[in-house]
Amino acid sequence: MSETFDAEKWIFVGDTEMCNYSKQQVDICKNLELPLKGAILCNDEKQRESEACQKVPSFPCFCNIETSVCISGLRENMDDFKELQRLSNEASKENK
């Protein structure tokens, strides 16, 4: 069974100043035209102290706003994003 990536339930958390992979991830998301719910850039003064920036284990990271599952790692194509959705779905089932 193939998962469908529901981009509108995800936010991107990254730091484009200290993490080259965050820069790459932003470009990949733009190229794939993913309609993400939002993005938090931890190098931004206003967002640096946000809970997401304090919580994520490493950059780049994606957090599901419904399940509160955050998964780090560079996602390069739609299969990677589908896998991200699958991991989130599994984690949310385990937490119930």
Short mmCIF file of N, CA and C in Angstrom, two decimals:
data_model
loop_
_atom_site.label_atom_id
_atom_site.label_comp_id
_atom_site.label_asym_id
_atom_site.label_seq_id
_atom_site.Cartn_x
_atom_site.Cartn_y
_atom_site.Cartn_z
N MET A 1 0.84 -1.19 0.00
CA MET A 1 0.00 0.00 0.00
C MET A 1 0.88 1.25 0.00
N SER A 2 0.63 2.11 -0.93
CA SER A 2 1.43 3.32 -1.04
C SER A 2 0.76 4.47 -0.30
N GLU A 3 1.55 5.17 0.48
CA GLU A 3 1.04 6.32 1.22
C GLU A 3 0.97 7.53 0.28
N THR A 4 0.05 8.41 0.55
CA THR A 4 -0.02 9.68 -0.16
C THR A 4 0.51 10.76 0.77
N PHE A 5 1.40 11.58 0.27
CA PHE A 5 1.95 12.65 1.09
C PHE A 5 0.95 13.79 1.14
N ASP A 6 0.46 14.09 2.33
CA ASP A 6 -0.51 15.16 2.54
C ASP A 6 0.23 16.42 2.99
N ALA A 7 0.79 17.14 2.02
CA ALA A 7 1.69 18.28 2.29
C ALA A 7 1.06 19.33 3.20
N GLU A 8 -0.24 19.51 3.13
CA GLU A 8 -0.90 20.57 3.90
C GLU A 8 -0.92 20.28 5.41
N LYS A 9 -0.49 19.09 5.80
CA LYS A 9 -0.43 18.75 7.22
C LYS A 9 1.00 18.79 7.76
N TRP A 10 1.91 19.34 6.96
CA TRP A 10 3.33 19.33 7.33
C TRP A 10 3.92 20.73 7.32
N ILE A 11 4.85 20.95 8.25
CA ILE A 11 5.66 22.17 8.23
C ILE A 11 7.13 21.76 8.12
N PHE A 12 7.87 22.60 7.46
CA PHE A 12 9.31 22.40 7.32
C PHE A 12 10.01 23.20 8.42
N VAL A 13 10.97 22.57 9.07
CA VAL A 13 11.78 23.26 10.09
C VAL A 13 13.24 23.13 9.67
N GLY A 14 13.89 24.27 9.49
CA GLY A 14 15.28 24.23 9.06
C GLY A 14 16.04 25.48 9.46
N ASP A 15 17.30 25.48 9.13
CA ASP A 15 18.17 26.63 9.37
C ASP A 15 19.03 26.80 8.13
N THR A 16 18.68 27.77 7.30
CA THR A 16 19.36 27.92 6.02
C THR A 16 20.72 28.61 6.15
N GLU A 17 21.07 29.09 7.34
CA GLU A 17 22.40 29.68 7.53
C GLU A 17 23.42 28.65 7.96
N MET A 18 23.04 27.76 8.89
CA MET A 18 24.03 26.80 9.40
C MET A 18 23.91 25.40 8.79
N CYS A 19 22.87 25.17 7.98
CA CYS A 19 22.65 23.83 7.44
C CYS A 19 22.44 23.89 5.93
N ASN A 20 23.43 23.41 5.18
CA ASN A 20 23.31 23.39 3.72
C ASN A 20 22.16 22.52 3.25
N TYR A 21 21.87 21.46 4.02
CA TYR A 21 20.77 20.57 3.63
C TYR A 21 19.42 21.29 3.74
N SER A 22 19.30 22.23 4.67
CA SER A 22 18.06 23.02 4.77
C SER A 22 17.86 23.85 3.51
N LYS A 23 18.96 24.44 3.01
CA LYS A 23 18.87 25.22 1.77
C LYS A 23 18.41 24.31 0.62
N GLN A 24 19.03 23.13 0.53
CA GLN A 24 18.66 22.17 -0.51
C GLN A 24 17.20 21.79 -0.38
N GLN A 25 16.75 21.55 0.85
CA GLN A 25 15.38 21.10 1.08
C GLN A 25 14.37 22.16 0.65
N VAL A 26 14.65 23.42 0.91
CA VAL A 26 13.77 24.51 0.48
C VAL A 26 13.63 24.48 -1.04
N ASP A 27 14.76 24.33 -1.75
CA ASP A 27 14.73 24.29 -3.21
C ASP A 27 13.95 23.09 -3.72
N ILE A 28 14.14 21.94 -3.09
CA ILE A 28 13.43 20.72 -3.50
C ILE A 28 11.92 20.91 -3.32
N CYS A 29 11.51 21.46 -2.18
CA CYS A 29 10.08 21.69 -1.93
C CYS A 29 9.49 22.64 -2.97
N LYS A 30 10.25 23.68 -3.34
CA LYS A 30 9.78 24.61 -4.37
C LYS A 30 9.66 23.90 -5.72
N ASN A 31 10.68 23.12 -6.07
CA ASN A 31 10.68 22.43 -7.36
C ASN A 31 9.55 21.41 -7.47
N LEU A 32 9.24 20.75 -6.35
CA LEU A 32 8.15 19.76 -6.35
C LEU A 32 6.78 20.43 -6.17
N GLU A 33 6.81 21.75 -5.92
CA GLU A 33 5.59 22.53 -5.72
C GLU A 33 4.71 21.94 -4.62
N LEU A 34 5.34 21.62 -3.49
CA LEU A 34 4.61 21.05 -2.36
C LEU A 34 3.86 22.15 -1.62
N PRO A 35 2.55 22.00 -1.44
CA PRO A 35 1.77 23.00 -0.72
C PRO A 35 1.83 22.79 0.80
N LEU A 36 3.05 22.93 1.35
CA LEU A 36 3.24 22.71 2.79
C LEU A 36 2.42 23.71 3.60
N LYS A 37 2.05 23.30 4.79
CA LYS A 37 1.30 24.18 5.69
C LYS A 37 2.12 25.41 6.06
N GLY A 38 3.44 25.23 6.16
CA GLY A 38 4.30 26.36 6.50
C GLY A 38 5.74 25.95 6.64
N ALA A 39 6.54 26.92 7.03
CA ALA A 39 7.97 26.68 7.23
C ALA A 39 8.44 27.53 8.40
N ILE A 40 9.31 26.95 9.19
CA ILE A 40 9.94 27.67 10.29
C ILE A 40 11.44 27.65 10.02
N LEU A 41 12.00 28.84 9.86
CA LEU A 41 13.43 28.95 9.64
C LEU A 41 14.07 29.41 10.94
N CYS A 42 14.83 28.52 11.55
CA CYS A 42 15.38 28.77 12.88
C CYS A 42 16.51 29.79 12.87
N ASN A 43 16.99 30.18 11.67
CA ASN A 43 17.98 31.24 11.60
C ASN A 43 17.29 32.62 11.61
N ASP A 44 15.97 32.64 11.52
CA ASP A 44 15.21 33.90 11.59
C ASP A 44 15.07 34.31 13.05
N GLU A 45 15.41 35.58 13.33
CA GLU A 45 15.38 36.07 14.71
C GLU A 45 14.04 35.84 15.39
N LYS A 46 12.95 36.04 14.66
CA LYS A 46 11.61 35.91 15.25
C LYS A 46 11.23 34.45 15.52
N GLN A 47 11.81 33.52 14.77
CA GLN A 47 11.42 32.12 14.90
C GLN A 47 12.42 31.28 15.70
N ARG A 48 13.60 31.83 15.94
CA ARG A 48 14.69 31.09 16.59
C ARG A 48 14.28 30.45 17.91
N GLU A 49 13.46 31.16 18.70
CA GLU A 49 13.07 30.66 20.02
C GLU A 49 11.79 29.82 20.00
N SER A 50 11.26 29.56 18.81
CA SER A 50 10.00 28.80 18.73
C SER A 50 10.19 27.38 19.25
N GLU A 51 9.08 26.79 19.67
CA GLU A 51 9.12 25.42 20.20
C GLU A 51 9.69 24.46 19.17
N ALA A 52 9.31 24.63 17.90
CA ALA A 52 9.80 23.73 16.85
C ALA A 52 11.32 23.76 16.74
N CYS A 53 11.90 24.95 16.80
CA CYS A 53 13.36 25.08 16.69
C CYS A 53 14.06 24.43 17.88
N GLN A 54 13.44 24.46 19.04
CA GLN A 54 14.02 23.86 20.23
C GLN A 54 13.83 22.34 20.25
N LYS A 55 12.76 21.87 19.59
CA LYS A 55 12.33 20.48 19.70
C LYS A 55 12.97 19.52 18.69
N VAL A 56 13.18 19.99 17.46
CA VAL A 56 13.63 19.06 16.42
C VAL A 56 15.05 18.56 16.69
N PRO A 57 15.29 17.28 16.39
CA PRO A 57 16.61 16.69 16.68
C PRO A 57 17.72 17.21 15.76
N SER A 58 17.38 17.49 14.51
CA SER A 58 18.38 18.00 13.56
C SER A 58 17.65 18.58 12.35
N PHE A 59 18.40 19.33 11.54
CA PHE A 59 17.83 19.94 10.34
C PHE A 59 18.31 19.18 9.11
N PRO A 60 17.58 19.22 8.02
CA PRO A 60 16.21 19.69 7.90
C PRO A 60 15.24 18.71 8.56
N CYS A 61 14.07 19.21 8.92
CA CYS A 61 13.10 18.39 9.62
C CYS A 61 11.70 18.74 9.13
N PHE A 62 10.84 17.75 9.15
CA PHE A 62 9.43 17.97 8.83
C PHE A 62 8.60 17.53 10.01
N CYS A 63 7.62 18.36 10.38
CA CYS A 63 6.73 18.03 11.49
C CYS A 63 5.29 17.99 11.00
N ASN A 64 4.60 16.91 11.36
CA ASN A 64 3.20 16.75 11.02
C ASN A 64 2.39 17.49 12.07
N ILE A 65 1.59 18.47 11.65
CA ILE A 65 0.87 19.30 12.62
C ILE A 65 -0.29 18.56 13.28
N GLU A 66 -0.74 17.46 12.70
CA GLU A 66 -1.84 16.70 13.30
C GLU A 66 -1.34 15.67 14.31
N THR A 67 -0.23 15.03 13.97
CA THR A 67 0.28 13.95 14.83
C THR A 67 1.40 14.41 15.75
N SER A 68 1.95 15.60 15.51
CA SER A 68 3.10 16.14 16.25
C SER A 68 4.35 15.28 16.10
N VAL A 69 4.40 14.50 15.04
CA VAL A 69 5.57 13.68 14.74
C VAL A 69 6.54 14.53 13.91
N CYS A 70 7.80 14.59 14.36
CA CYS A 70 8.84 15.32 13.62
C CYS A 70 9.91 14.33 13.18
N ILE A 71 10.26 14.39 11.89
CA ILE A 71 11.23 13.45 11.34
C ILE A 71 12.29 14.24 10.58
N SER A 72 13.54 14.05 10.98
CA SER A 72 14.65 14.76 10.33
C SER A 72 15.13 14.00 9.10
N GLY A 73 15.81 14.72 8.25
CA GLY A 73 16.43 14.11 7.08
C GLY A 73 16.03 14.81 5.80
N LEU A 74 16.94 14.79 4.84
CA LEU A 74 16.71 15.40 3.54
C LEU A 74 15.78 14.53 2.71
N ARG A 75 14.75 15.12 2.16
CA ARG A 75 13.81 14.42 1.28
C ARG A 75 14.04 14.97 -0.13
N GLU A 76 14.37 14.05 -1.06
CA GLU A 76 14.78 14.51 -2.39
C GLU A 76 13.75 14.31 -3.48
N ASN A 77 12.74 13.46 -3.26
CA ASN A 77 11.75 13.21 -4.30
C ASN A 77 10.42 12.79 -3.66
N MET A 78 9.40 12.61 -4.48
CA MET A 78 8.08 12.30 -3.93
C MET A 78 8.05 10.97 -3.18
N ASP A 79 8.85 10.01 -3.60
CA ASP A 79 8.91 8.74 -2.86
C ASP A 79 9.42 8.97 -1.44
N ASP A 80 10.38 9.87 -1.29
CA ASP A 80 10.89 10.21 0.05
C ASP A 80 9.79 10.84 0.91
N PHE A 81 8.97 11.69 0.29
CA PHE A 81 7.89 12.33 1.04
C PHE A 81 6.79 11.33 1.40
N LYS A 82 6.53 10.39 0.50
CA LYS A 82 5.54 9.33 0.81
C LYS A 82 6.04 8.48 1.98
N GLU A 83 7.33 8.21 2.00
CA GLU A 83 7.93 7.46 3.11
C GLU A 83 7.82 8.26 4.41
N LEU A 84 8.00 9.56 4.33
CA LEU A 84 7.84 10.45 5.49
C LEU A 84 6.41 10.32 6.04
N GLN A 85 5.43 10.32 5.16
CA GLN A 85 4.04 10.18 5.57
C GLN A 85 3.81 8.82 6.23
N ARG A 86 4.40 7.77 5.64
CA ARG A 86 4.24 6.42 6.20
C ARG A 86 4.83 6.35 7.61
N LEU A 87 6.01 6.91 7.79
CA LEU A 87 6.65 6.91 9.12
C LEU A 87 5.79 7.66 10.14
N SER A 88 5.23 8.78 9.72
CA SER A 88 4.38 9.57 10.60
C SER A 88 3.12 8.80 10.97
N ASN A 89 2.50 8.16 9.97
CA ASN A 89 1.29 7.38 10.23
C ASN A 89 1.56 6.24 11.20
N GLU A 90 2.70 5.57 11.01
CA GLU A 90 3.08 4.47 11.92
C GLU A 90 3.31 4.99 13.34
N ALA A 91 4.03 6.08 13.45
CA ALA A 91 4.34 6.65 14.76
C ALA A 91 3.07 7.09 15.48
N SER A 92 2.12 7.66 14.74
CA SER A 92 0.89 8.12 15.38
C SER A 92 0.04 6.94 15.84
N LYS A 93 0.09 5.81 15.11
CA LYS A 93 -0.63 4.60 15.55
C LYS A 93 -0.02 4.05 16.83
N GLU A 94 1.31 4.09 16.92
CA GLU A 94 2.00 3.58 18.11
C GLU A 94 1.71 4.43 19.33
N ASN A 95 1.47 5.72 19.13
CA ASN A 95 1.23 6.63 20.25
C ASN A 95 -0.21 6.61 20.77
N LYS A 96 -1.06 5.85 20.08
CA LYS A 96 -2.47 5.80 20.51
C LYS A 96 -2.70 4.70 21.51
#
